Short mmCIF file of C-alpha atoms in Angstrom, two decimals:
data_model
loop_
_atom_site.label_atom_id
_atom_site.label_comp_id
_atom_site.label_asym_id
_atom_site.label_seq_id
_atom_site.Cartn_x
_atom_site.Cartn_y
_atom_site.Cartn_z
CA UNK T 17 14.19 -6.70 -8.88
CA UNK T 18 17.15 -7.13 -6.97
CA UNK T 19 19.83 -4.01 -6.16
CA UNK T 20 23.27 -5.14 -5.65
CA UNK T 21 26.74 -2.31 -5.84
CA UNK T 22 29.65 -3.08 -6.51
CA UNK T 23 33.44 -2.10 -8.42
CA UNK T 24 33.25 -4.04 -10.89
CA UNK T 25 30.37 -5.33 -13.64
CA UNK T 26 29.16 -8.80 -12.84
CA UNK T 27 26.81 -8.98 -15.73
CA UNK T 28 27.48 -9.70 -19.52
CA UNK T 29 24.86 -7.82 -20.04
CA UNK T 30 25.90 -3.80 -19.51
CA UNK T 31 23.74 -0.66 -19.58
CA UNK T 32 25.56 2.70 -20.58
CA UNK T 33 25.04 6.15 -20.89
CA UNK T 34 25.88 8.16 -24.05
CA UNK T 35 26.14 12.15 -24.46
CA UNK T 36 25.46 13.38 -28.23
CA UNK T 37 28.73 13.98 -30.21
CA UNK T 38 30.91 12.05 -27.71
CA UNK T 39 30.39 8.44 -29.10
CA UNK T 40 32.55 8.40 -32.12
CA UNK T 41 33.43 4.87 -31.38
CA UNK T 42 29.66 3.47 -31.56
CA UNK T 43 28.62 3.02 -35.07
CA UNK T 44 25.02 4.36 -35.97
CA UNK T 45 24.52 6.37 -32.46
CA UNK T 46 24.72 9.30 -31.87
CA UNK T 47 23.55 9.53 -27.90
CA UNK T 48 20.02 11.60 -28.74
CA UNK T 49 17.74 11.65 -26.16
CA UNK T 50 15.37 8.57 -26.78
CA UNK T 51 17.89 6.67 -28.71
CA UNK T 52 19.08 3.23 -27.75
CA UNK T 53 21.06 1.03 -29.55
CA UNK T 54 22.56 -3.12 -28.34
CA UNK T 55 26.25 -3.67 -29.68
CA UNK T 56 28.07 -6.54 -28.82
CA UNK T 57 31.67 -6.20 -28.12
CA UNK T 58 34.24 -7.72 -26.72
CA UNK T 59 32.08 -10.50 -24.84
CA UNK T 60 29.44 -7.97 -23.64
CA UNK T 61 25.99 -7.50 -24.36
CA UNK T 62 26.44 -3.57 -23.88
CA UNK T 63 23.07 -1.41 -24.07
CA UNK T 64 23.39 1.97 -25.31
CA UNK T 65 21.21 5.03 -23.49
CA UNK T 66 21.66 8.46 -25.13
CA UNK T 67 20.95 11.21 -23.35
CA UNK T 68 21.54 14.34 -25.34
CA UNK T 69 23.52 17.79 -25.23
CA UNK T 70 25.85 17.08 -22.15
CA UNK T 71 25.56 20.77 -21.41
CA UNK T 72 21.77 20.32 -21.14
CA UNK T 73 22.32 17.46 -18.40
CA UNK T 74 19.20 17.16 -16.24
CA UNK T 75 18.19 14.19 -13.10
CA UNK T 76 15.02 13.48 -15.58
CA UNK T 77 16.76 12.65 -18.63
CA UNK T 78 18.69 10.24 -16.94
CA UNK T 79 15.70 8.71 -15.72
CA UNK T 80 14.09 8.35 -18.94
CA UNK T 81 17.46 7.48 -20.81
CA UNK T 82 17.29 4.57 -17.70
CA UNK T 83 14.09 3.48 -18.62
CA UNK T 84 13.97 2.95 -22.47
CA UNK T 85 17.68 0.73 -21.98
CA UNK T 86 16.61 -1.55 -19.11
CA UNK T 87 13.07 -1.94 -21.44
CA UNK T 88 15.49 -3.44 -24.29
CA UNK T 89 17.15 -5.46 -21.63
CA UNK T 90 14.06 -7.18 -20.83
CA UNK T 91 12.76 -7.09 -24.62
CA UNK T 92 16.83 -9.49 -24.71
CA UNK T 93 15.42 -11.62 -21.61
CA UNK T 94 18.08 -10.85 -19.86
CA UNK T 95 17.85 -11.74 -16.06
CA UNK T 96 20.95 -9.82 -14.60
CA UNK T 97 22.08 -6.45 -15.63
CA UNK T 98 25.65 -4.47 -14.74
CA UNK T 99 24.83 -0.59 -15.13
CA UNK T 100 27.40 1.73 -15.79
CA UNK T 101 26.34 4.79 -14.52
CA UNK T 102 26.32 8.51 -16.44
CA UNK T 103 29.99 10.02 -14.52
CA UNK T 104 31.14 13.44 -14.58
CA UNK T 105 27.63 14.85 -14.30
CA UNK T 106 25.97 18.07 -12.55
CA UNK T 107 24.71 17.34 -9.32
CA UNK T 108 25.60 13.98 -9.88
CA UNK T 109 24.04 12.00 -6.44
CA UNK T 110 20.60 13.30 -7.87
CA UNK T 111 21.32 11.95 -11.37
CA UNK T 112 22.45 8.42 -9.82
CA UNK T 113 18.91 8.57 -8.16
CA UNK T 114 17.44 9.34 -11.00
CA UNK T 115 18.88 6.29 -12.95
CA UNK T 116 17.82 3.83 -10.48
CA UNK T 117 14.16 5.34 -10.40
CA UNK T 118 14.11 5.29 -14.19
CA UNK T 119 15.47 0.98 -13.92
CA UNK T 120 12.49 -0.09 -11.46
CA UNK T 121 10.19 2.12 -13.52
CA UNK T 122 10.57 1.05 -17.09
CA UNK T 123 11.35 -2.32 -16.04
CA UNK T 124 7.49 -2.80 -15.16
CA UNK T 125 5.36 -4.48 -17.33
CA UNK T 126 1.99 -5.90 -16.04
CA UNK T 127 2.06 -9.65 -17.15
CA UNK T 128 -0.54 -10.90 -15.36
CA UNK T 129 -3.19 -12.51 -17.50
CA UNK T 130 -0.52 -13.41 -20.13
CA UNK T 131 0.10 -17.41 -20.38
CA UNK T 132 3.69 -16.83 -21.86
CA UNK T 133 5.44 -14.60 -19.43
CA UNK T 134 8.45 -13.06 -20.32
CA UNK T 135 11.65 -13.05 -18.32
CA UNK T 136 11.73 -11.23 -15.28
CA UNK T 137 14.76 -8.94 -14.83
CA UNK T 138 16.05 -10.05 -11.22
CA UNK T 139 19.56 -8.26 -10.84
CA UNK T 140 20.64 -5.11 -11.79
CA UNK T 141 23.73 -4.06 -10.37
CA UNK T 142 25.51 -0.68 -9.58
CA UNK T 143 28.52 -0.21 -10.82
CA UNK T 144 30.61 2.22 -8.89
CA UNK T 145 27.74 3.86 -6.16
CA UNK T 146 28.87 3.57 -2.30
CA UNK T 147 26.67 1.35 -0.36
CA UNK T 148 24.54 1.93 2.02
CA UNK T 149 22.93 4.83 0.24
CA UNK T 150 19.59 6.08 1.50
CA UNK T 151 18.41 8.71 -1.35
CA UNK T 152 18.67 5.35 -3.27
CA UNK T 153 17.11 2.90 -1.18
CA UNK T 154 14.03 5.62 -0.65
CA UNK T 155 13.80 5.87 -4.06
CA UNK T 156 13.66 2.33 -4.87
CA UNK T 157 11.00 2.08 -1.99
CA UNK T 158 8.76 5.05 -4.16
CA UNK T 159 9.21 3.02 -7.02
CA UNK T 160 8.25 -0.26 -5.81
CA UNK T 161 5.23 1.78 -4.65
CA UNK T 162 4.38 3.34 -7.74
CA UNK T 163 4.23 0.22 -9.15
CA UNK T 164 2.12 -1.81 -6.54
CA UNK T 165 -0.25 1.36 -7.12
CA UNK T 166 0.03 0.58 -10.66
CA UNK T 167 -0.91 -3.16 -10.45
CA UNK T 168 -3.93 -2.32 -8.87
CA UNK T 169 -4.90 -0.01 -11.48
CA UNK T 170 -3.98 -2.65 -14.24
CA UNK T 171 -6.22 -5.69 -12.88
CA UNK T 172 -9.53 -6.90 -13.28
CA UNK T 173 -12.44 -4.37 -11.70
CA UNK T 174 -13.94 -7.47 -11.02
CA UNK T 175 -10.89 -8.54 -8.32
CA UNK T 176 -10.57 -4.26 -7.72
CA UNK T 177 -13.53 -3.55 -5.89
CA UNK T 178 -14.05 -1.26 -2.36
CA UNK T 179 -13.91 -3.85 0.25
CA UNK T 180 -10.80 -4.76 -1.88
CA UNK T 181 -9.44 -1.47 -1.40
CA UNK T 182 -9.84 -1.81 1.96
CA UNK T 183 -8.51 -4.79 2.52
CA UNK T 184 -4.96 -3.53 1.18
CA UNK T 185 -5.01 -0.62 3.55
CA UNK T 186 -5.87 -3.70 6.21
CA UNK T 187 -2.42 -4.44 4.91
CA UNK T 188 -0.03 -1.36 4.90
CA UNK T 189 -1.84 -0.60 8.18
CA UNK T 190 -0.46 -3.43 9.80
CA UNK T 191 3.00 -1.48 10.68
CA UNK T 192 3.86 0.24 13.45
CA UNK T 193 2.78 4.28 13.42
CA UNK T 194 -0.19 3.51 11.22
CA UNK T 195 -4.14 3.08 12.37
CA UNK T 196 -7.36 2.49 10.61
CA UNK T 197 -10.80 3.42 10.40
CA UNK T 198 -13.19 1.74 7.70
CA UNK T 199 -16.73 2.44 7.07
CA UNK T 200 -19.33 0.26 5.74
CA UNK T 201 -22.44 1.22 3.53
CA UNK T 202 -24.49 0.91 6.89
CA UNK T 203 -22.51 3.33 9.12
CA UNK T 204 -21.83 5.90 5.96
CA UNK T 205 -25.67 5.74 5.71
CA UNK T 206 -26.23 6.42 9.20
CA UNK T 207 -23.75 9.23 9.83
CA UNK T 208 -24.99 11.00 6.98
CA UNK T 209 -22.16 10.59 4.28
CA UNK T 210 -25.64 10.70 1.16
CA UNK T 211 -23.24 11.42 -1.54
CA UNK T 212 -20.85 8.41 -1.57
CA UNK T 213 -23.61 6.12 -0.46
CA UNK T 214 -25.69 7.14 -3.59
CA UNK T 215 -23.09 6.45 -5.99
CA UNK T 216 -22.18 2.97 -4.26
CA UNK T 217 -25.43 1.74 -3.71
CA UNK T 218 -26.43 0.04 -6.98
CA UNK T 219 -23.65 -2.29 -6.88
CA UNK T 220 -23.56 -6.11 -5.43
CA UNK T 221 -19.76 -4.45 -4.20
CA UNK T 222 -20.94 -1.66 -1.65
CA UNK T 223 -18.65 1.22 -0.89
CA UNK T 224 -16.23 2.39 1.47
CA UNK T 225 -15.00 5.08 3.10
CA UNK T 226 -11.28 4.30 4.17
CA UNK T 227 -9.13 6.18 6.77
CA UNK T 228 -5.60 5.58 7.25
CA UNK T 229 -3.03 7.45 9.76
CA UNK T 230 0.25 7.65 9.75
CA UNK T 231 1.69 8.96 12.95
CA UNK T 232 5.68 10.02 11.73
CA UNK T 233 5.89 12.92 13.86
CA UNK T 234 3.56 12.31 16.96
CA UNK T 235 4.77 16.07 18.67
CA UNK T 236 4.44 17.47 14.80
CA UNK T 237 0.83 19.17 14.67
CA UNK T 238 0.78 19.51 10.92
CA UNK T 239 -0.98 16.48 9.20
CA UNK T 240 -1.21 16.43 5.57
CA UNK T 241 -4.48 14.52 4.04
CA UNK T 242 -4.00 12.44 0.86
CA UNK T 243 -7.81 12.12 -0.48
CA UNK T 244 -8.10 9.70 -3.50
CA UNK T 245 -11.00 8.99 -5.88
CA UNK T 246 -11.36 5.19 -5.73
CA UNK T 247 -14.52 4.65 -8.24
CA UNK T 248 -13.16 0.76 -9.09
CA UNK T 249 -15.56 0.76 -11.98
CA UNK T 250 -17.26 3.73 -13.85
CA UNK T 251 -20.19 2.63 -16.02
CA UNK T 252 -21.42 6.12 -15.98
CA UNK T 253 -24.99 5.08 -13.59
CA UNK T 254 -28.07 5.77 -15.02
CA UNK T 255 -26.02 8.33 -17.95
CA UNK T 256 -24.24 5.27 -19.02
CA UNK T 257 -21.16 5.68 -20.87
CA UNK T 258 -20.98 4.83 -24.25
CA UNK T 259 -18.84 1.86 -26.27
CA UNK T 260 -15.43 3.36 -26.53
CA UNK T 261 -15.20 5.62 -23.09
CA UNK T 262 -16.15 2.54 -21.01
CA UNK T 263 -13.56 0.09 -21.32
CA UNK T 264 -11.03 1.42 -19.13
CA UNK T 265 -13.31 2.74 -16.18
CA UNK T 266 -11.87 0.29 -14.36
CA UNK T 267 -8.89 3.11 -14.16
CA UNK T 268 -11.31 5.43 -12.17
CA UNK T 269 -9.80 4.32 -8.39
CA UNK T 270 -5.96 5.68 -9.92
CA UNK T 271 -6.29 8.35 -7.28
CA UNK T 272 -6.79 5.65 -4.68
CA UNK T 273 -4.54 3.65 -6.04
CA UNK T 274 -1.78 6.67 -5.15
CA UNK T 275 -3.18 7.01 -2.10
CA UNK T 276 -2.27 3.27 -0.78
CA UNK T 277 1.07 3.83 -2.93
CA UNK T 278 2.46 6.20 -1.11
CA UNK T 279 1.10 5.12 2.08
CA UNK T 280 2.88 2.11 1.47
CA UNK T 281 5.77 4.00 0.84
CA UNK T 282 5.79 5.55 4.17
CA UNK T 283 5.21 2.31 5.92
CA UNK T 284 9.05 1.26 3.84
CA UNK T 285 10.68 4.37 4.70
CA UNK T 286 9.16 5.41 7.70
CA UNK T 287 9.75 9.34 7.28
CA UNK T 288 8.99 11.80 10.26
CA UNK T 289 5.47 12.90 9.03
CA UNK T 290 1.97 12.73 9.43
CA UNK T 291 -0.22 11.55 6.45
CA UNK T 292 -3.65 10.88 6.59
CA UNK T 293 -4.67 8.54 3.42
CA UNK T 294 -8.27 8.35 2.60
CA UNK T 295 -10.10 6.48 0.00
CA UNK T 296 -13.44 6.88 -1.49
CA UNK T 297 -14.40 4.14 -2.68
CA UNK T 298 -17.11 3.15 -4.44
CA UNK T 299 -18.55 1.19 -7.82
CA UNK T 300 -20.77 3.33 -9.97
CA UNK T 301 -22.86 0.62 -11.05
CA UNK T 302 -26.15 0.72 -13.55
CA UNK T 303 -29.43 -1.06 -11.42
CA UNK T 304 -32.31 -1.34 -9.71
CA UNK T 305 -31.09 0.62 -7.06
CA UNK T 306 -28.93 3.40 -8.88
CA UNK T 307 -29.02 6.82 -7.78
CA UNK T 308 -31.30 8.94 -9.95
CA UNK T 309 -30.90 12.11 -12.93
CA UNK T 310 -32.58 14.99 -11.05
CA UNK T 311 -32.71 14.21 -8.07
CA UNK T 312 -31.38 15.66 -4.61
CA UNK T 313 -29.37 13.81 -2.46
CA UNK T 314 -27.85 15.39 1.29
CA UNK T 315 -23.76 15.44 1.89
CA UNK T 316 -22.24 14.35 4.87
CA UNK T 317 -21.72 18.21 5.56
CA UNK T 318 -25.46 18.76 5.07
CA UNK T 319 -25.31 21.07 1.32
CA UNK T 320 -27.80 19.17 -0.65
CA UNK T 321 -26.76 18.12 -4.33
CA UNK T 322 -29.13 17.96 -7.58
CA UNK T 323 -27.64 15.14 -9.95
CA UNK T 324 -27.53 16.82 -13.16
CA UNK T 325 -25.26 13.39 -14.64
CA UNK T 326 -24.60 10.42 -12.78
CA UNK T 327 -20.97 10.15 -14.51
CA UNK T 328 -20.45 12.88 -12.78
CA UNK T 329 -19.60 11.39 -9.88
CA UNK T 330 -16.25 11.49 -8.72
CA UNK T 331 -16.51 14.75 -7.50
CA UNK T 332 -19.48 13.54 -5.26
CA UNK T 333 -17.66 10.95 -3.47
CA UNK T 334 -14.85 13.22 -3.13
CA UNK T 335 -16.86 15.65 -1.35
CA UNK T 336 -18.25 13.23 1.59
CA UNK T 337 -14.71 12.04 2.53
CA UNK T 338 -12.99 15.55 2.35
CA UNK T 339 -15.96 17.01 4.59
CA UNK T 340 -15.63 13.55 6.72
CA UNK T 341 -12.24 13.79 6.74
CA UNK T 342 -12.00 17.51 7.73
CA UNK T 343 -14.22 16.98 10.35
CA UNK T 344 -13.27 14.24 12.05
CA UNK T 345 -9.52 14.25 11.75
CA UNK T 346 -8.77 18.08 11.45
CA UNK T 347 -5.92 18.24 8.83
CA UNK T 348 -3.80 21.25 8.13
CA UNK T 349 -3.45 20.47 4.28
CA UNK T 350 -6.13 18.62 2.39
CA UNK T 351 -5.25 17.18 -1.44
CA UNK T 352 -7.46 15.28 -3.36
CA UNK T 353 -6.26 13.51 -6.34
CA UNK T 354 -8.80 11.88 -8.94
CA UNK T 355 -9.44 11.07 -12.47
CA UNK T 356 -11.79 13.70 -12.67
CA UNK T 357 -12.86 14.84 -15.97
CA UNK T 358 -12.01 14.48 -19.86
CA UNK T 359 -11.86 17.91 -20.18
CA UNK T 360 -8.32 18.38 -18.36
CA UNK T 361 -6.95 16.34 -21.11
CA UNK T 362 -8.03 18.21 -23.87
CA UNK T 363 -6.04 20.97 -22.13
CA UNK T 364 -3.36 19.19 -21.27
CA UNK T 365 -3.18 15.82 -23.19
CA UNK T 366 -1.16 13.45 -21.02
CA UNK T 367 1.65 13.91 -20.06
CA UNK T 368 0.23 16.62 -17.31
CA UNK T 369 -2.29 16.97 -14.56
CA UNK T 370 -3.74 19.78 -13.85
CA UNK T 371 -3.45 21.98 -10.34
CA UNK T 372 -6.43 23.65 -8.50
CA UNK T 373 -5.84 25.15 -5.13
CA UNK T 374 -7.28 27.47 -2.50
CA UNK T 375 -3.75 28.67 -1.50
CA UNK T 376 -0.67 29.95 -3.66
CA UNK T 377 2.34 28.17 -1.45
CA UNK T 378 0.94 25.06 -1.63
CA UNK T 379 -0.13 25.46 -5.52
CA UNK T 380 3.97 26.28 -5.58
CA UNK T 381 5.07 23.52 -3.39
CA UNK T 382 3.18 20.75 -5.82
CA UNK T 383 4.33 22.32 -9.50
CA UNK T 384 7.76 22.39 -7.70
CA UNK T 385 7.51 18.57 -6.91
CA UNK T 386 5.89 18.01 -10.10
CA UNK T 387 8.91 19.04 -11.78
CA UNK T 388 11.25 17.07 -9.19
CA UNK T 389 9.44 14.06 -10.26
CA UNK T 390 8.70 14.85 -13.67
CA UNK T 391 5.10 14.09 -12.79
CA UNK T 392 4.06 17.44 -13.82
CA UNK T 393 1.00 19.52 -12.96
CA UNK T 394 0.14 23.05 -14.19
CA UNK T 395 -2.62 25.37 -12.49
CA UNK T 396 -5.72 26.46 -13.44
CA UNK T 397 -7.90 29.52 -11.97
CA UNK T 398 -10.78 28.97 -9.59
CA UNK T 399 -12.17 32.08 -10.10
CA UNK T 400 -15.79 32.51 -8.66
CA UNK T 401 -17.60 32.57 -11.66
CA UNK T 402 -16.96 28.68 -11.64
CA UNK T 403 -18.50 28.37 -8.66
CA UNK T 404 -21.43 30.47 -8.76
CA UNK T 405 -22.04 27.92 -12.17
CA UNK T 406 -22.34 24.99 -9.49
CA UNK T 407 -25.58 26.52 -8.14
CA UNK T 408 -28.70 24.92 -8.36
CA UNK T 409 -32.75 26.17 -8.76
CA UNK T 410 -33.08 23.34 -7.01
CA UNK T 411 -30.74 22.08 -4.10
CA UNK T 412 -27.84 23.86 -2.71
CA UNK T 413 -25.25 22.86 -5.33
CA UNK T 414 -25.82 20.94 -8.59
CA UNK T 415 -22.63 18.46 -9.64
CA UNK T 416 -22.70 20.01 -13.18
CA UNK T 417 -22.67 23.27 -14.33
CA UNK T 418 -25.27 25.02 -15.22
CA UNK T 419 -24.25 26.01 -18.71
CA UNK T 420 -23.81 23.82 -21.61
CA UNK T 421 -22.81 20.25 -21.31
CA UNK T 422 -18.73 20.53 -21.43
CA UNK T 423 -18.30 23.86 -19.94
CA UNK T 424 -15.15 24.41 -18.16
CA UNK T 425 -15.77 20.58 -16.95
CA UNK T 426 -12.54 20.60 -15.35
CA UNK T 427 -12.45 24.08 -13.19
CA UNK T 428 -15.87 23.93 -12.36
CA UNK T 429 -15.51 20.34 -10.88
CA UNK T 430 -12.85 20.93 -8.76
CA UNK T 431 -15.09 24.13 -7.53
CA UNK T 432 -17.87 21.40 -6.98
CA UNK T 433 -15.23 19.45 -4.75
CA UNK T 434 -14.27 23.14 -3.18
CA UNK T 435 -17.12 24.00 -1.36
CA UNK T 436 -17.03 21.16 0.85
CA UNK T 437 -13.46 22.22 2.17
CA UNK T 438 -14.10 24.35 5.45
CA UNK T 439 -11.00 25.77 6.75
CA UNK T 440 -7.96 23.67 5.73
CA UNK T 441 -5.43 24.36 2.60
CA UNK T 442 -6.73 22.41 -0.42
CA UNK T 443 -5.34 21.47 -3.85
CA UNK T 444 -6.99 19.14 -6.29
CA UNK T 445 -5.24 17.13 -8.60
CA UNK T 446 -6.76 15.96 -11.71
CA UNK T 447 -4.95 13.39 -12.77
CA UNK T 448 -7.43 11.90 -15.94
CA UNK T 449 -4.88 12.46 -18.65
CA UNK T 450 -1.76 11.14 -16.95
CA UNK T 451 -3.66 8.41 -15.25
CA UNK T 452 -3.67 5.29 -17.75
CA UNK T 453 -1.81 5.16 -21.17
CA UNK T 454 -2.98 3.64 -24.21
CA UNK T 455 0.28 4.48 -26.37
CA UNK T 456 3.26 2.88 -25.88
CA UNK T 457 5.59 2.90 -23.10
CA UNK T 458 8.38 5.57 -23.56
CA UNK T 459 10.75 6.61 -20.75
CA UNK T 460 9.55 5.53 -17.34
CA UNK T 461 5.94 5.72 -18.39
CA UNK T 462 4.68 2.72 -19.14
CA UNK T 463 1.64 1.63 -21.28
CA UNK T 464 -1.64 0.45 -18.88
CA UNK T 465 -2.24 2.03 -15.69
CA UNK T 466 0.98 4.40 -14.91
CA UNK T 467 0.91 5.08 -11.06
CA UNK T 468 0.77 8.77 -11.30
CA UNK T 469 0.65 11.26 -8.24
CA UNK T 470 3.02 8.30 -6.00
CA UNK T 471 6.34 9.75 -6.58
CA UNK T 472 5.36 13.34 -7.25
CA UNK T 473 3.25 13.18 -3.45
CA UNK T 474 5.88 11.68 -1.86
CA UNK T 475 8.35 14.25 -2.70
CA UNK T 476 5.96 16.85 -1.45
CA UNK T 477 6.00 15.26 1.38
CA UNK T 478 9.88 15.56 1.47
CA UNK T 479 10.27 11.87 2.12
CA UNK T 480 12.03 11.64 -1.26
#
């Protein structure tokens, strides 16, 4: 989709913002938040967004508000689209940013096995916003992001594998600033990375362990390392999953999927940072040569691991390219991001991902962006009781707790994932609730694979 500013509307087609109690003149609306109602009047095709109590004004509601009207538009097949934007607003450059992130959001919709595609929306046009504005233009280049990340979540595992993965980051690594390091099964085998090379090796598509740098701020010593889970398909190894949790473990690489978002994102807007992006990638495959129940396997930082489930495995991979990672490339900050267990959603549903973290300021930094964004996170404790249950009779660490089968899944996996971080800050991000959505789309969230963790990393970054 195509940004264009200008005085005066272009389109017939016109999206506009409503406050509750000030639309007298629009029968049957009354401006709610959520509410959006099509009138046609006066040779205009105008779209209705209502976006509450104007006294309870906020960025985010005009972002949602944004979303559900330019998702009519393109239920009307419209190709061009005028927007009037929301005037006389707080703080009103962040709301105009807000609106724009909330048109290239909820104007996604992943069409690509569909025979009949509907019409793309090509134009949308600002009415009234100053050109050249670059809080907009980075915030178009997030978007764009979020949703490459989110196309890659949405297609076929069988097109989505690790060499796949790498391949993009072959891509994005092209520009200037960035460098690359990949390796194969054969040289994570040989430098001792056990974990992610037992969960890969069943499959015909053999893992990876990707490194991407970007270089923003070459006299800058503080690099920041983005660590995703990339497991492109889940069947669960030898504990297979069962019909009806299977079917969307092609979802399990969302954290990776953020990762090469927001790297891309930096490649578009160029920011003065350092970011190291790294992917685990692997296939949890069932096989002849899948990693066994029981037994002990060595990590790359030499802790050996009983596998008490081999769905557990997330956390393993996650472990070998942190320790790698830390290692070899000596971040200040480390956060990992993964859909990590089922058990953060029945704490938190879906709409937020929970917030582990060795370090308070950086717990506070990411809530704070999760709010910016409204890609929200809340914290959990990692109190030591979570890790002592990660202990094993046999091996150094087991990758499920000891207790019964569901215990505190969630804080005792990102404990797991905890004790192979040495010295650097950490937070993980479990992102399995907010990750995919099976409902409908509402706001800027659409239905399918949502992009999570692009926009809300970014912005902890302070590129946006």
């Amino acid at each position: 989709m195509k940004i264009i500013r200008s005085k005066q509307p272009k389109y017939p087609t016109l999206l506009k913002f409503a406050f509750s109690g000030e639309n007298g003149e629009i029968p049957d609306f009354k401006g709610k938040e959520g509410e959006v109602a099509v009138r046609y009047e006066q040779g205009y095709t105008s779209v209705y967004c209502g976006l509450g109590e104007r006294k309870d004004m906020a960025p985010y509601k005009a972002r949602s508000a944004a979303a559900d009207g330019v998702r009519q538009v393109r239920k009307l097949e419209r190709i061009g689209l005028s927007v009037i934007l929301p005037q006389e607003t707080p703080d009103k450059s962040a709301v105009d940013v807000a609106c724009v992130e909330g048109l290239f959001l909820g104007a996604y919709e992943y069409t690509e096995y569909k025979s009949e595609k509907p019409k793309e929306l090509r134009t949308c046009q600002l009415v009234g916003v100053k050109a050249p504005n670059k809080k907009i233009n980075d915030a178009i280049a997030a978007c764009q992001a979020a949703c490459y990340s989110r196309d890659l979540i949405n297609d076929n595992a069988d097109n989505i594998f690790p060499e796949r993965l790498a391949d993009e980051a072959r891509q994005i690594c092209r520009q200037d600033g960035f460098s690359l390091t990949v390796l194969t099964e054969q040289m994570m085998e040989k430098k001792g990375l056990g974990l992610i090379h037992a969960v890969g090796r069943a499959s015909n598509r053999p893992p990876r362990l990707v490194v991407m740098q970007y270089k923003g701020a070459p006299d800058n010593q503080e690099k920041i390392a983005i660590v995703g889970k990339g497991i492109t398909f889940d069947s669960g190894g030898q504990n297979l999953k069962p019909t009806g949790s299977i079917e969307t473990m092609r979802d399990d690489m969302s954290g990776a999927a953020a990762v090469l978002g927001v790297m891309k994102a930096l490649a578009e807007i160029k920011p003065a940072v350092n970011v190291i992006g790294v992917l685990a990638a692997a296939h949890n495959a069932i096989g002849g040569a899948a990693f066994f129940p029981g037994d002990v396997y060595t990590s790359y930082l030499g802790k050996t691991v009983e596998i008490g489930n081999t769905d557990a495995e997330g956390r393993l991979v996650l472990a070998d390219a942190i320790a790698y990672c830390e290692k070899n490339y000596r971040p200040t900050e480390i956060i990992d991001i993964a859909t990590l267990t089922g058990g953060v959603i029945i704490a938190l549903g879906t709409t937020v991902a929970g917030l582990f973290s060795n370090d308070d300021a950086m717990a506070e930094r990411l809530f704070q962006a999760g709010e910016d964004t409204r890609e929200r996170l809340w914290r959990f404790p990692l109190y030591k009781e979570f890790y002592k249950a990660m202990k094993s009779d046999r091996a150094d660490l087991c990758n499920t707790a000891k207790h019964k089968k569901g215990w505190a899944s969630s804080p005792t996996g990102a404990a797991f994932i905890g004790e192979f971080v040495s010295e650097a800050k950490w937070a993980h991000l479990d992102i399995a609730g907010t990750a995919y959505n099976e409902g409908g789309a509402t706001g800027e969230v659409p239905k399918f694979g949502t992009g999570f963790g692009v926009r809300l990393l970014l912005n902890y970054l302070g590129v946006i």
